[in-house]
Amino acid sequence: SVFLPFVSPLKINEPPLLPATISNTPLIFPIDTGSTGILLGHPKLPFLNTTGYPPAHSYLSSSNLLYAGSLVPLTLTFIASTTATSTVPVLIVDAKTHCPWYNPLTDAGTCPPNPSNHSDTGTALPTAGISYMGVGFGRNTGDGEQPKAIPAANPFLNLDSVDDIPVDSGAWHTGYILNTTGVTLGLTPNNTEDFAWAMLEPGTTHAEDPRDWAMPSMCVRVNDEAEDCGAALIDTGIAQMYLRRAVGRVTPNHTLSKPMRRRVDDGVKIAVDFLSSEGVGEKKEVVVGYEFVVGEGSKMEPVFVVPETQKEGKARVPFVNTGRGFLLGYEVAFDAIGGRFGFK
């Protein structure tokens, strides 16, 4: 296994940062478990000719940002006490657009005119500062937001070499462990022995790539009401929590005036249990859980909670994005070979 330390220990208000080089160019990447694949502004590698490479895009709904450019295979070098290399397709971004009305299922990588103001085609933003490393799993959910979010795009799952020695795929157990200080690439009996494991369901492209697994299962309770069960995401990319309950369930909330945003009220109790996919219904095993009261400032509490109200006829499965605060209480591990997610 290889340990790669973050630039500084994880804090609630900023994503963890990891140094790497591409073509001898030093780069700093925010590490995001809420997406899969690398985004890099073309000005970061101005010498790179992307002519002839396939067009690609990624839409991050939490920020309403659309990234478009070309998908180019590149080798990253992680330099710590050990050196590791990984070759993955990188989205070299030539256009970044703020486009809140973008529909990932129909708009195919281009920001359409604003339905309420046809002269508005989104806000073009500079690409020079873009560097983003998505290392999450289960993010290619068929909603069109991240069509290239497959295991082959995850640099943590595609190591070529460690200290200039080629990685033996038969001996190397693909996966990673994340904590507040850094990431460990490669799982061993020693580094995983104290984890509690949730089994995962196969992901969208599991038949083509057996390393593709769905997000972990969870049940969430609000103020001791009946629980809502669905999928969970532990997302190092954001400080807040997103909470989507079943149709008809309302979490007490208020609206901020500038900007117009909804927030869950202080005093609301939220409890999340992570489940193993083994068993059905009541037989599902709770692996670990945590709870907090909004506004009390406990260690794992997100900076705020955003409620999502479900509409009849457009219902989606309940969902909790914990934000990065969860990592202030637990280490997590993703076993890409065994289809397991671990907590410690």
Short mmCIF file of C-alpha atoms in Angstrom, two decimals:
data_model
loop_
_atom_site.label_atom_id
_atom_site.label_comp_id
_atom_site.label_asym_id
_atom_site.label_seq_id
_atom_site.Cartn_x
_atom_site.Cartn_y
_atom_site.Cartn_z
CA SER A 1 0.00 0.00 0.00
CA VAL A 2 0.98 3.65 -0.48
CA PHE A 3 0.16 6.55 1.87
CA LEU A 4 -0.30 9.97 0.25
CA PRO A 5 -0.59 12.79 2.83
CA PHE A 6 -2.88 15.74 2.21
CA VAL A 7 -1.26 19.19 2.01
CA SER A 8 -2.85 19.87 5.42
CA PRO A 9 -5.27 17.93 7.65
CA LEU A 10 -8.92 17.91 6.58
CA LYS A 11 -11.11 20.74 7.91
CA ILE A 12 -14.87 21.12 7.51
CA ASN A 13 -14.64 24.30 5.40
CA GLU A 14 -12.20 23.21 2.70
CA PRO A 15 -11.63 20.08 0.61
CA PRO A 16 -8.51 18.00 1.21
CA LEU A 17 -5.67 18.80 -1.23
CA LEU A 18 -3.23 16.35 -2.80
CA PRO A 19 -0.12 17.25 -4.84
CA ALA A 20 0.63 15.45 -8.11
CA THR A 21 2.46 16.12 -11.36
CA ILE A 22 1.40 15.65 -15.00
CA SER A 23 4.09 16.00 -17.70
CA ASN A 24 6.47 17.32 -15.01
CA THR A 25 4.01 20.12 -14.20
CA PRO A 26 3.33 20.36 -10.44
CA LEU A 27 -0.37 20.57 -9.61
CA ILE A 28 -2.52 20.66 -6.47
CA PHE A 29 -5.81 18.77 -6.64
CA PRO A 30 -8.82 19.10 -4.34
CA ILE A 31 -9.92 15.51 -3.64
CA ASP A 32 -13.63 14.94 -4.28
CA THR A 33 -15.42 11.70 -3.41
CA GLY A 34 -18.64 13.16 -4.84
CA SER A 35 -17.48 12.80 -8.45
CA THR A 36 -15.28 10.49 -10.50
CA GLY A 37 -12.51 11.58 -12.85
CA ILE A 38 -10.10 14.48 -13.18
CA LEU A 39 -11.04 17.97 -14.36
CA LEU A 40 -8.12 20.16 -15.42
CA GLY A 41 -8.29 23.61 -17.01
CA HIS A 42 -6.45 23.67 -20.33
CA PRO A 43 -4.34 26.68 -19.20
CA LYS A 44 -2.77 24.41 -16.54
CA LEU A 45 -1.15 22.40 -19.38
CA PRO A 46 -0.98 25.02 -22.17
CA PHE A 47 1.36 22.88 -24.30
CA LEU A 48 -1.16 20.03 -24.51
CA ASN A 49 -2.71 19.55 -27.97
CA THR A 50 -6.20 18.09 -27.52
CA THR A 51 -7.02 17.92 -31.25
CA GLY A 52 -8.49 14.56 -32.18
CA TYR A 53 -9.42 13.52 -28.64
CA PRO A 54 -13.11 12.82 -27.91
CA PRO A 55 -15.29 15.65 -26.57
CA ALA A 56 -16.57 15.19 -23.02
CA HIS A 57 -18.37 17.08 -20.27
CA SER A 58 -19.25 16.88 -16.59
CA TYR A 59 -21.99 18.69 -14.66
CA LEU A 60 -21.72 19.22 -10.91
CA SER A 61 -25.26 19.84 -9.68
CA SER A 62 -24.21 21.06 -6.22
CA SER A 63 -22.61 24.12 -7.88
CA ASN A 64 -24.59 24.18 -11.19
CA LEU A 65 -21.31 24.17 -13.10
CA LEU A 66 -20.90 22.63 -16.55
CA TYR A 67 -17.38 21.68 -17.64
CA ALA A 68 -16.75 20.87 -21.32
CA GLY A 69 -13.62 19.94 -23.24
CA SER A 70 -11.70 16.87 -24.41
CA LEU A 71 -10.90 13.55 -22.76
CA VAL A 72 -7.14 12.91 -22.92
CA PRO A 73 -5.32 9.93 -21.34
CA LEU A 74 -2.58 11.27 -19.06
CA THR A 75 -0.24 9.87 -16.41
CA LEU A 76 -0.21 11.41 -12.94
CA THR A 77 2.67 11.02 -10.53
CA PHE A 78 1.95 11.15 -6.80
CA ILE A 79 5.09 12.02 -4.86
CA ALA A 80 5.25 11.22 -1.14
CA SER A 81 7.66 8.98 0.77
CA THR A 82 6.70 6.58 -2.03
CA THR A 83 6.15 7.55 -5.67
CA ALA A 84 3.11 6.17 -7.49
CA THR A 85 1.83 6.68 -11.04
CA SER A 86 -1.68 6.35 -12.43
CA THR A 87 -2.89 6.71 -16.03
CA VAL A 88 -6.50 7.82 -16.56
CA PRO A 89 -8.55 9.84 -19.07
CA VAL A 90 -8.50 13.50 -17.94
CA LEU A 91 -11.19 16.02 -18.92
CA ILE A 92 -9.14 18.95 -20.24
CA VAL A 93 -11.60 21.82 -19.74
CA ASP A 94 -11.93 24.49 -22.43
CA ALA A 95 -15.28 25.90 -21.21
CA LYS A 96 -16.78 26.32 -17.73
CA THR A 97 -20.35 27.62 -17.53
CA HIS A 98 -22.64 28.40 -14.61
CA CYS A 99 -25.93 26.96 -15.88
CA PRO A 100 -28.54 26.31 -13.15
CA TRP A 101 -31.22 25.21 -15.69
CA TYR A 102 -29.00 22.61 -17.37
CA ASN A 103 -30.77 19.27 -17.89
CA PRO A 104 -28.14 16.50 -17.86
CA LEU A 105 -30.45 14.06 -19.66
CA THR A 106 -31.19 16.29 -22.66
CA ASP A 107 -28.63 19.09 -22.96
CA ALA A 108 -25.59 16.97 -23.91
CA GLY A 109 -22.79 19.18 -22.65
CA THR A 110 -24.07 22.57 -23.85
CA CYS A 111 -25.81 25.19 -21.71
CA PRO A 112 -29.15 25.96 -23.44
CA PRO A 113 -30.93 29.34 -23.25
CA ASN A 114 -32.51 30.11 -19.88
CA PRO A 115 -36.20 29.08 -20.17
CA SER A 116 -37.26 32.33 -18.47
CA ASN A 117 -34.83 34.59 -20.40
CA HIS A 118 -33.78 33.29 -23.81
CA SER A 119 -30.91 35.76 -24.21
CA ASP A 120 -29.22 34.19 -21.16
CA THR A 121 -27.07 31.20 -22.14
CA GLY A 122 -25.29 30.86 -18.81
CA THR A 123 -22.28 32.62 -17.35
CA ALA A 124 -18.91 31.74 -18.88
CA LEU A 125 -16.22 31.43 -16.22
CA PRO A 126 -12.42 31.26 -16.45
CA THR A 127 -10.82 27.83 -16.80
CA ALA A 128 -7.30 28.71 -15.62
CA GLY A 129 -7.87 27.72 -12.00
CA ILE A 130 -9.58 24.37 -12.58
CA SER A 131 -7.98 21.31 -11.01
CA TYR A 132 -10.24 18.70 -9.49
CA MET A 133 -9.72 15.03 -8.74
CA GLY A 134 -12.90 12.96 -8.45
CA VAL A 135 -12.25 9.66 -6.68
CA GLY A 136 -15.80 8.65 -5.76
CA PHE A 137 -17.77 5.57 -6.81
CA GLY A 138 -21.37 4.94 -7.79
CA ARG A 139 -21.62 8.40 -9.34
CA ASN A 140 -22.61 7.25 -12.87
CA THR A 141 -26.21 6.82 -11.75
CA GLY A 142 -27.83 7.27 -15.17
CA ASP A 143 -28.91 10.87 -14.43
CA GLY A 144 -26.57 12.18 -17.14
CA GLU A 145 -24.57 14.46 -14.83
CA GLN A 146 -21.31 12.48 -14.91
CA PRO A 147 -21.49 10.15 -17.94
CA LYS A 148 -17.75 9.36 -17.73
CA ALA A 149 -17.82 8.64 -13.96
CA ILE A 150 -16.52 5.09 -14.35
CA PRO A 151 -13.79 3.22 -12.44
CA ALA A 152 -11.38 3.61 -15.39
CA ALA A 153 -11.42 7.39 -14.72
CA ASN A 154 -10.55 7.10 -11.01
CA PRO A 155 -6.80 7.67 -10.46
CA PHE A 156 -6.91 5.86 -7.09
CA LEU A 157 -8.06 2.64 -8.81
CA ASN A 158 -5.65 2.63 -11.77
CA LEU A 159 -2.10 2.57 -10.45
CA ASP A 160 0.60 1.71 -13.00
CA SER A 161 3.64 1.67 -10.74
CA VAL A 162 4.86 2.16 -7.18
CA ASP A 163 8.48 3.35 -6.82
CA ASP A 164 9.00 2.57 -10.53
CA ILE A 165 7.94 -1.07 -10.07
CA PRO A 166 4.90 -2.05 -12.19
CA VAL A 167 1.81 -2.84 -10.13
CA ASP A 168 0.92 -6.55 -10.27
CA SER A 169 -2.87 -6.54 -10.57
CA GLY A 170 -2.99 -10.05 -9.16
CA ALA A 171 -1.17 -9.08 -5.97
CA TRP A 172 -2.43 -5.50 -5.56
CA HIS A 173 -5.83 -5.21 -3.81
CA THR A 174 -7.42 -2.18 -5.51
CA GLY A 175 -9.10 0.25 -3.14
CA TYR A 176 -8.34 3.13 -0.82
CA ILE A 177 -8.69 4.41 2.74
CA LEU A 178 -9.48 8.07 3.46
CA ASN A 179 -8.99 9.87 6.75
CA THR A 180 -8.31 13.44 7.84
CA THR A 181 -4.56 13.20 7.13
CA GLY A 182 -4.44 11.56 3.70
CA VAL A 183 -5.28 8.60 1.52
CA THR A 184 -3.89 5.08 1.54
CA LEU A 185 -3.92 3.37 -1.88
CA GLY A 186 -4.08 -0.42 -1.83
CA LEU A 187 -5.82 -2.53 0.82
CA THR A 188 -4.08 -5.10 3.02
CA PRO A 189 -5.26 -7.30 5.92
CA ASN A 190 -3.30 -5.00 8.26
CA ASN A 191 -4.65 -1.65 7.12
CA THR A 192 -8.28 -2.84 7.02
CA GLU A 193 -8.49 -5.00 10.14
CA ASP A 194 -10.56 -2.69 12.37
CA PHE A 195 -13.10 -1.59 9.74
CA ALA A 196 -16.82 -2.42 9.85
CA TRP A 197 -17.91 -3.29 6.30
CA ALA A 198 -21.10 -2.62 4.33
CA MET A 199 -21.56 -4.76 1.22
CA LEU A 200 -22.39 -2.77 -1.94
CA GLU A 201 -24.71 -3.46 -4.87
CA PRO A 202 -23.15 -3.71 -8.37
CA GLY A 203 -22.89 -0.36 -10.17
CA THR A 204 -24.32 0.71 -13.54
CA THR A 205 -21.37 -0.59 -15.59
CA HIS A 206 -20.43 -3.51 -13.32
CA ALA A 207 -20.84 -6.02 -16.18
CA GLU A 208 -18.12 -4.20 -18.16
CA ASP A 209 -15.92 -3.33 -15.16
CA PRO A 210 -16.30 -5.41 -11.97
CA ARG A 211 -14.80 -2.51 -9.96
CA ASP A 212 -18.00 -0.48 -10.49
CA TRP A 213 -20.16 -0.43 -7.33
CA ALA A 214 -23.23 1.56 -6.30
CA MET A 215 -23.32 4.05 -3.44
CA PRO A 216 -23.86 2.56 0.04
CA SER A 217 -27.37 2.08 1.40
CA MET A 218 -28.67 4.20 4.27
CA CYS A 219 -31.74 5.02 6.32
CA VAL A 220 -32.25 8.52 7.71
CA ARG A 221 -34.53 9.60 10.56
CA VAL A 222 -35.55 13.20 11.19
CA ASN A 223 -36.79 14.10 14.69
CA ASP A 224 -37.52 10.42 15.39
CA GLU A 225 -40.11 10.24 12.58
CA ALA A 226 -40.32 7.09 10.45
CA GLU A 227 -37.11 6.53 8.52
CA ASP A 228 -36.50 7.11 4.82
CA CYS A 229 -34.18 4.60 3.18
CA GLY A 230 -32.11 5.05 0.03
CA ALA A 231 -28.53 5.87 -0.96
CA ALA A 232 -25.74 7.74 0.81
CA LEU A 233 -22.72 9.71 -0.37
CA ILE A 234 -19.81 10.74 1.83
CA ASP A 235 -18.63 13.75 -0.16
CA THR A 236 -15.27 15.39 0.56
CA GLY A 237 -16.13 18.06 -2.04
CA ILE A 238 -18.67 19.96 0.11
CA ALA A 239 -19.10 21.21 3.69
CA GLN A 240 -22.92 21.03 3.77
CA MET A 241 -25.37 18.10 3.83
CA TYR A 242 -28.08 17.46 1.23
CA LEU A 243 -31.16 15.63 2.50
CA ARG A 244 -33.84 14.15 0.23
CA ARG A 245 -36.72 12.33 1.92
CA ALA A 246 -39.70 10.44 0.50
CA VAL A 247 -42.61 12.25 -1.18
CA GLY A 248 -44.77 13.97 1.43
CA ARG A 249 -42.06 14.14 4.09
CA VAL A 250 -41.12 17.68 5.07
CA THR A 251 -38.07 18.56 7.14
CA PRO A 252 -38.58 21.79 9.16
CA ASN A 253 -36.78 24.50 7.20
CA HIS A 254 -36.60 28.21 6.42
CA THR A 255 -35.67 30.27 3.36
CA LEU A 256 -32.74 32.65 3.26
CA SER A 257 -33.40 35.82 1.28
CA LYS A 258 -30.01 36.42 -0.36
CA PRO A 259 -29.44 34.20 -2.16
CA MET A 260 -32.80 32.41 -2.14
CA ARG A 261 -31.82 29.15 -0.45
CA ARG A 262 -33.55 26.78 1.91
CA ARG A 263 -31.93 25.52 5.09
CA VAL A 264 -33.03 22.98 7.69
CA ASP A 265 -33.92 24.68 11.00
CA ASP A 266 -31.69 24.64 14.06
CA GLY A 267 -32.81 22.06 16.61
CA VAL A 268 -33.78 19.42 14.03
CA LYS A 269 -32.32 16.01 14.91
CA ILE A 270 -30.92 13.98 11.99
CA ALA A 271 -29.75 10.38 12.37
CA VAL A 272 -28.17 8.39 9.52
CA ASP A 273 -27.57 4.62 9.57
CA PHE A 274 -25.38 2.98 6.92
CA LEU A 275 -26.62 -0.44 5.86
CA SER A 276 -25.09 -3.48 4.26
CA SER A 277 -26.79 -4.48 0.99
CA GLU A 278 -27.08 -8.05 2.25
CA GLY A 279 -30.54 -9.01 3.45
CA VAL A 280 -33.86 -7.38 2.54
CA GLY A 281 -35.96 -4.80 4.37
CA GLU A 282 -35.83 -5.40 8.12
CA LYS A 283 -33.00 -7.91 7.66
CA LYS A 284 -30.61 -5.25 6.40
CA GLU A 285 -27.75 -4.90 8.84
CA VAL A 286 -26.87 -1.47 10.25
CA VAL A 287 -23.09 -1.26 10.01
CA VAL A 288 -22.55 2.15 11.64
CA GLY A 289 -24.63 5.24 12.31
CA TYR A 290 -24.30 8.79 13.53
CA GLU A 291 -26.61 11.61 14.53
CA PHE A 292 -26.48 15.31 15.23
CA VAL A 293 -28.77 18.21 16.08
CA VAL A 294 -28.63 21.05 13.55
CA GLY A 295 -26.97 24.13 15.04
CA GLU A 296 -25.38 22.45 18.05
CA GLY A 297 -21.91 22.40 16.48
CA SER A 298 -21.01 18.79 17.18
CA LYS A 299 -17.83 17.41 15.59
CA MET A 300 -19.40 15.72 12.53
CA GLU A 301 -22.18 18.25 11.92
CA PRO A 302 -22.21 19.79 8.41
CA VAL A 303 -22.02 23.59 8.14
CA PHE A 304 -25.72 23.57 7.16
CA VAL A 305 -28.33 21.14 5.80
CA VAL A 306 -30.15 21.68 2.50
CA PRO A 307 -33.58 20.00 2.26
CA GLU A 308 -34.82 18.75 -1.10
CA THR A 309 -38.59 18.51 -1.46
CA GLN A 310 -39.87 15.67 -3.64
CA LYS A 311 -42.63 16.30 -6.16
CA GLU A 312 -45.40 13.79 -6.88
CA GLY A 313 -44.77 11.97 -10.14
CA LYS A 314 -41.08 12.90 -10.12
CA ALA A 315 -40.06 10.98 -7.02
CA ARG A 316 -36.42 9.96 -6.64
CA VAL A 317 -35.02 7.55 -4.09
CA PRO A 318 -34.29 9.15 -0.69
CA PHE A 319 -30.69 10.34 -0.49
CA VAL A 320 -28.23 11.80 1.99
CA ASN A 321 -25.00 13.53 1.01
CA THR A 322 -23.21 13.85 4.35
CA GLY A 323 -20.59 16.31 3.15
CA ARG A 324 -17.03 16.03 4.41
CA GLY A 325 -17.94 16.45 8.09
CA PHE A 326 -18.48 12.69 8.33
CA LEU A 327 -14.71 12.19 7.97
CA LEU A 328 -14.14 14.17 11.17
CA GLY A 329 -15.55 11.14 13.00
CA TYR A 330 -14.78 8.14 10.79
CA GLU A 331 -12.14 6.84 8.45
CA VAL A 332 -13.72 5.27 5.35
CA ALA A 333 -12.47 2.62 2.94
CA PHE A 334 -13.58 1.56 -0.54
CA ASP A 335 -12.82 -2.02 -1.57
CA ALA A 336 -13.16 -2.00 -5.38
CA ILE A 337 -12.45 -5.74 -5.66
CA GLY A 338 -14.72 -7.01 -2.89
CA GLY A 339 -17.54 -4.48 -3.35
CA ARG A 340 -17.40 -3.23 0.22
CA PHE A 341 -17.40 0.14 1.96
CA GLY A 342 -15.70 0.32 5.35
CA PHE A 343 -16.03 2.53 8.42
CA LYS A 344 -13.64 2.93 11.36
#
